Each structure stands twice: as structure tokens, then as C-alpha cells.
Amino acid sequence: METNPQHTTLYHKTSRPSDAILRFLIYLCAVLSCALVVFIIIYVFMKGIPHFKLSNLFVQQSKLFHPNGLAGSIVNTLYIILGTLILAGPIGVCGAIYLNEYATNKKVVAVITFTSEVLSGIPSIIFGLFGMIFFGEVMHLQYSVATGCLTLAILVLPIIIRNTQTALEAVPKSYREAAQGMGSTKWYMIRTVILPSAVPGILTGIILAMGRIIAESAALLFTAGSGYILPRGFFSHFLESGGTLTIDLYMRMINAQYGQAFVIAMILIIIILFMNWLARFISTKFDVNSKVGK
């Protein structure tokens, strides 16, 4: 029996020009995307390295003695990261546990999911305006690190919730069935079986949220302020103005200090690349499904 050469099957495939064109466009877009990222990184490093001094990372900014000091901005960035994750981390993880393990009312789940998606799509400057009015004026926190932390906690909450849900969904159902078959309670099963298996995915979501916090500027400009003074007390500094590295970069740009702006941009790129590498490392090294497969 003769086979029609024009007939496309799994065994006899015909080559169409449109497939080749689409394949070429896909590869072209991928190459352009990678090239653009590499070009931006190289350009920022070429502009920043000539102005970089290691000693500036350890001294406080001073207009007379150390105009290029970055220690205050670095410490403020750490404060913002710590405060935001303390607020958003438990709420995001607990919310995801409720949605994935406890919620049975589909309408409630749909409302919470829709709210989370809306939060993730709102421009960050609107969060800044809300934080300035509500946390700064209504709660009388003014321009402070605490105002910035509360605002960014709302901003990164959808990231933590969604990544935690994905991590919980990745835990095999056989784990749940085995725990329930042994007579364990719901909470005991979640605490001793589900959460330990989902920890890598949860940590990945938290690391991605940290990257968003580090890169944020619009929301912090209206809430945390642009102070660059090192903290005089650990807890009291949360009530003081504190500008992060991104705010410092913005202030350098508007003051035409382009060399130091590129130095800060270079530091931010290094931090973000490290955060993304760490997230990928955790997700691949401790992947639940790969462990089950082994």
C-alpha cells in the first residue's frame, strides 16, 4: 500500500515553510532577549566600575567627608527587607495553607485569589500613595522605615501566597493519604509532612519577594523617605526615615551624580542576579518531584 507523500502523520511529516519561519522568529526573539540583558549589564558595569571604591560600602554618606558613602543606604535596605518579610511572610504562608488545605468554599477561594491577582497588578506607585496616606498620616508613622515595610508587605504578599500555593500543590497526594491513613490530624499532617516537603518552594517565593523589595523605589519614595543616616538604635530606626539603595540611586540621578548612580545600579544588579540564582538553586536542588522520582 502506497503512502501519500502529502499526508502528515507521526511517521511521515511534511516540512512547511511556515514552521521554519516561526522557528526562526522564536530563536531570534530568544537571542534578542538574552542580548538585551547582557548589553544592559555590561553597559552598567562599564559606567560603574571606574567610580567604584570598596571603602564607600562601609562609610556613612556625608556631604563634607564622604559624599559617596553607601553604608546608610545598605543598612536601610536590610531593614526594609527584614521588616517586610516579618510582616508578609507569615501572612502569605498561612494564607496559602488555608487556600490549599482548608478552604472548601470555592466562592471564598475565588474571591481571595482574585484579590491576590488584583494586588499583583496594581502599579507600585499607587501602593506608595496608599502607604503615605494610611500608614504615614492616619497611623502617624510619617516617613519611616516602618511605613515602607508595611507598604511593601502588601506589595509582595501575592508573590509569597502564589509561590507557597505552588509548593504545596507540588507535594504528592500520596503523602497526605499516608498521613491520614495513619490517623494523623489535619494540622499534624500539614506541620510534619506537607510543610517540610514544601519548604524549598516556599523559600524560593520568599527569595523572589526579597528581589522585588530590593528593586522597589516608587512605593518607598513616598513612605520610607530618603534618609541615609546609620541607625542609632535597632528598633528606634524603624520609626526614622531610611532611604534604600534604589532611592539613593534616584537621588543621585536627579542631582546629576551619574557615576555614583551607576555604582549603585551595579550593586543592585549583582544582588538581584544573586537572588535569582539562589532561587533557581533551591528550586532545582530540593525539588520535591525529583526526590520522589529517585
GROMACS .gro file of N, CA and C in nm, residues 137-206:
model
  210
  137GLU      N    1   0.003   5.909   5.746
  137GLU     CA    2  -0.078   6.016   5.803
  137GLU      C    3  -0.179   5.963   5.906
  138VAL      N    4  -0.258   5.863   5.866
  138VAL     CA    5  -0.362   5.813   5.958
  138VAL      C    6  -0.301   5.747   6.081
  139MET      N    7  -0.199   5.664   6.060
  139MET     CA    8  -0.135   5.595   6.172
  139MET      C    9  -0.019   5.674   6.232
  140HIS      N   10   0.007   5.793   6.177
  140HIS     CA   11   0.108   5.886   6.231
  140HIS      C   12   0.249   5.828   6.234
  141LEU      N   13   0.281   5.743   6.136
  141LEU     CA   14   0.417   5.690   6.127
  141LEU      C   15   0.508   5.779   6.044
  142GLN      N   16   0.447   5.871   5.970
  142GLN     CA   17   0.521   5.967   5.888
  142GLN      C   18   0.615   5.894   5.790
  143TYR      N   19   0.719   5.963   5.745
  143TYR     CA   20   0.821   5.900   5.661
  143TYR      C   21   0.912   5.816   5.750
  144SER      N   22   0.902   5.687   5.740
  144SER     CA   23   0.980   5.600   5.827
  144SER      C   24   0.999   5.463   5.762
  145VAL      N   25   1.094   5.389   5.817
  145VAL     CA   26   1.118   5.253   5.769
  145VAL      C   27   0.996   5.166   5.793
  146ALA      N   28   0.926   5.188   5.904
  146ALA     CA   29   0.806   5.109   5.935
  146ALA      C   30   0.698   5.132   5.831
  147THR      N   31   0.680   5.256   5.786
  147THR     CA   32   0.581   5.285   5.682
  147THR      C   33   0.617   5.213   5.553
  148GLY      N   34   0.745   5.214   5.519
  148GLY     CA   35   0.789   5.143   5.399
  148GLY      C   36   0.769   4.994   5.410
  149CYS      N   37   0.796   4.937   5.528
  149CYS     CA   38   0.779   4.792   5.547
  149CYS      C   39   0.633   4.752   5.535
  150LEU      N   40   0.543   4.828   5.596
  150LEU     CA   41   0.401   4.796   5.589
  150LEU      C   42   0.348   4.806   5.446
  151THR      N   43   0.397   4.905   5.373
  151THR     CA   44   0.353   4.921   5.234
  151THR      C   45   0.403   4.808   5.146
  152LEU      N   46   0.532   4.774   5.160
  152LEU     CA   47   0.588   4.667   5.077
  152LEU      C   48   0.534   4.530   5.116
  153ALA      N   49   0.491   4.515   5.241
  153ALA     CA   50   0.431   4.387   5.283
  153ALA      C   51   0.306   4.359   5.200
  154ILE      N   52   0.226   4.462   5.176
  154ILE     CA   53   0.107   4.444   5.090
  154ILE      C   54   0.149   4.416   4.947
  155LEU      N   55   0.258   4.479   4.904
  155LEU     CA   56   0.304   4.466   4.766
  155LEU      C   57   0.353   4.325   4.732
  156VAL      N   58   0.428   4.264   4.825
  156VAL     CA   59   0.487   4.133   4.797
  156VAL      C   60   0.401   4.017   4.843
  157LEU      N   61   0.290   4.047   4.910
  157LEU     CA   62   0.204   3.940   4.961
  157LEU      C   63   0.157   3.844   4.851
  158PRO      N   64   0.113   3.892   4.734
  158PRO     CA   65   0.072   3.797   4.629
  158PRO      C   66   0.183   3.705   4.582
  159ILE      N   67   0.308   3.754   4.580
  159ILE     CA   68   0.420   3.671   4.538
  159ILE      C   69   0.439   3.554   4.633
  160ILE      N   70   0.437   3.581   4.762
  160ILE     CA   71   0.457   3.476   4.862
  160ILE      C   72   0.340   3.378   4.861
  161ILE      N   73   0.217   3.430   4.851
  161ILE     CA   74   0.100   3.342   4.851
  161ILE      C   75   0.103   3.248   4.732
  162ARG      N   76   0.128   3.302   4.613
  162ARG     CA   77   0.123   3.219   4.492
  162ARG      C   78   0.233   3.114   4.491
  163ASN      N   79   0.355   3.151   4.528
  163ASN     CA   80   0.465   3.055   4.529
  163ASN      C   81   0.445   2.949   4.637
  164THR      N   82   0.388   2.987   4.751
  164THR     CA   83   0.360   2.889   4.855
  164THR      C   84   0.252   2.792   4.810
  165GLN      N   85   0.149   2.843   4.742
  165GLN     CA   86   0.045   2.754   4.688
  165GLN      C   87   0.104   2.654   4.590
  166THR      N   88   0.190   2.702   4.502
  166THR     CA   89   0.254   2.613   4.404
  166THR      C   90   0.337   2.506   4.474
  167ALA      N   91   0.409   2.546   4.580
  167ALA     CA   92   0.491   2.450   4.654
  167ALA      C   93   0.404   2.346   4.724
  168LEU      N   94   0.292   2.388   4.781
  168LEU     CA   95   0.202   2.294   4.848
  168LEU      C   96   0.135   2.199   4.748
  169GLU      N   97   0.099   2.251   4.631
  169GLU     CA   98   0.036   2.167   4.530
  169GLU      C   99   0.134   2.063   4.473
  170ALA      N  100   0.265   2.094   4.481
  170ALA     CA  101   0.365   2.003   4.428
  170ALA      C  102   0.390   1.882   4.519
  171VAL      N  103   0.344   1.890   4.643
  171VAL     CA  104   0.361   1.776   4.734
  171VAL      C  105   0.268   1.663   4.689
  172PRO      N  106   0.319   1.544   4.666
  172PRO     CA  107   0.234   1.434   4.617
  172PRO      C  108   0.116   1.403   4.708
  173LYS      N  109   0.004   1.367   4.648
  173LYS     CA  110  -0.115   1.334   4.727
  173LYS      C  111  -0.094   1.210   4.813
  174SER      N  112  -0.001   1.124   4.770
  174SER     CA  113   0.024   1.002   4.847
  174SER      C  114   0.075   1.035   4.988
  175TYR      N  115   0.145   1.149   5.003
  175TYR     CA  116   0.191   1.190   5.136
  175TYR      C  117   0.072   1.217   5.227
  176ARG      N  118  -0.027   1.287   5.173
  176ARG     CA  119  -0.145   1.319   5.252
  176ARG      C  120  -0.223   1.192   5.285
  177GLU      N  121  -0.239   1.106   5.186
  177GLU     CA  122  -0.315   0.983   5.208
  177GLU      C  123  -0.247   0.893   5.310
  178ALA      N  124  -0.113   0.887   5.305
  178ALA     CA  125  -0.041   0.804   5.400
  178ALA      C  126  -0.055   0.859   5.542
  179ALA      N  127  -0.044   0.991   5.556
  179ALA     CA  128  -0.056   1.052   5.689
  179ALA      C  129  -0.197   1.035   5.745
  180GLN      N  130  -0.298   1.054   5.662
  180GLN     CA  131  -0.435   1.037   5.708
  180GLN      C  132  -0.465   0.891   5.738
  181GLY      N  133  -0.405   0.801   5.660
  181GLY     CA  134  -0.425   0.659   5.684
  181GLY      C  135  -0.366   0.614   5.817
  182MET      N  136  -0.265   0.687   5.865
  182MET     CA  137  -0.204   0.654   5.994
  182MET      C  138  -0.277   0.720   6.110
  183GLY      N  139  -0.383   0.795   6.078
  183GLY     CA  140  -0.466   0.854   6.183
  183GLY      C  141  -0.423   0.991   6.230
  184SER      N  142  -0.336   1.060   6.156
  184SER     CA  143  -0.291   1.192   6.198
  184SER      C  144  -0.400   1.296   6.174
  185THR      N  145  -0.399   1.400   6.255
  185THR     CA  146  -0.494   1.509   6.237
  185THR      C  147  -0.451   1.598   6.119
  186LYS      N  148  -0.542   1.685   6.079
  186LYS     CA  149  -0.515   1.772   5.964
  186LYS      C  150  -0.393   1.860   5.990
  187TRP      N  151  -0.392   1.928   6.102
  187TRP     CA  152  -0.282   2.019   6.133
  187TRP      C  153  -0.151   1.944   6.154
  188TYR      N  154  -0.157   1.827   6.217
  188TYR     CA  155  -0.035   1.748   6.238
  188TYR      C  156   0.023   1.705   6.104
  189MET      N  157  -0.064   1.667   6.010
  189MET     CA  158  -0.019   1.627   5.877
  189MET      C  159   0.047   1.745   5.806
  190ILE      N  160  -0.015   1.864   5.815
  190ILE     CA  161   0.042   1.981   5.748
  190ILE      C  162   0.176   2.018   5.810
  191ARG      N  163   0.182   2.013   5.942
  191ARG     CA  164   0.302   2.059   6.013
  191ARG      C  165   0.420   1.964   5.997
  192THR      N  166   0.394   1.834   5.993
  192THR     CA  167   0.504   1.737   5.993
  192THR      C  168   0.532   1.674   5.856
  193VAL      N  169   0.436   1.683   5.763
  193VAL     CA  170   0.453   1.618   5.634
  193VAL      C  171   0.453   1.717   5.519
  194ILE      N  172   0.348   1.799   5.511
  194ILE     CA  173   0.331   1.887   5.395
  194ILE      C  174   0.433   2.001   5.395
  195LEU      N  175   0.441   2.074   5.506
  195LEU     CA  176   0.529   2.191   5.511
  195LEU      C  177   0.677   2.155   5.492
  196PRO      N  178   0.729   2.051   5.559
  196PRO     CA  179   0.870   2.017   5.534
  196PRO      C  180   0.899   1.984   5.388
  197SER      N  181   0.804   1.920   5.319
  197SER     CA  182   0.823   1.887   5.179
  197SER      C  183   0.814   2.010   5.090
  198ALA      N  184   0.738   2.112   5.135
  198ALA     CA  185   0.718   2.232   5.054
  198ALA      C  186   0.815   2.345   5.089
  199VAL      N  187   0.901   2.324   5.186
  199VAL     CA  188   0.992   2.431   5.230
  199VAL      C  189   1.076   2.488   5.117
  200PRO      N  190   1.136   2.407   5.029
  200PRO     CA  191   1.216   2.466   4.920
  200PRO      C  192   1.137   2.562   4.832
  201GLY      N  193   1.014   2.525   4.796
  201GLY     CA  194   0.933   2.614   4.714
  201GLY      C  195   0.893   2.740   4.788
  202ILE      N  196   0.865   2.727   4.917
  202ILE     CA  197   0.830   2.845   4.997
  202ILE      C  198   0.949   2.939   5.007
  203LEU      N  199   1.068   2.884   5.029
  203LEU     CA  200   1.189   2.967   5.036
  203LEU      C  201   1.216   3.036   4.903
  204THR      N  202   1.189   2.967   4.793
  204THR     CA  203   1.207   3.028   4.662
  204THR      C  204   1.116   3.150   4.647
  205GLY      N  205   0.990   3.138   4.689
  205GLY     CA  206   0.898   3.251   4.682
  205GLY      C  207   0.944   3.366   4.769
  206ILE      N  208   0.997   3.336   4.887
  206ILE     CA  209   1.045   3.442   4.976
  206ILE      C  210   1.166   3.512   4.916
   0.00000   0.00000   0.00000
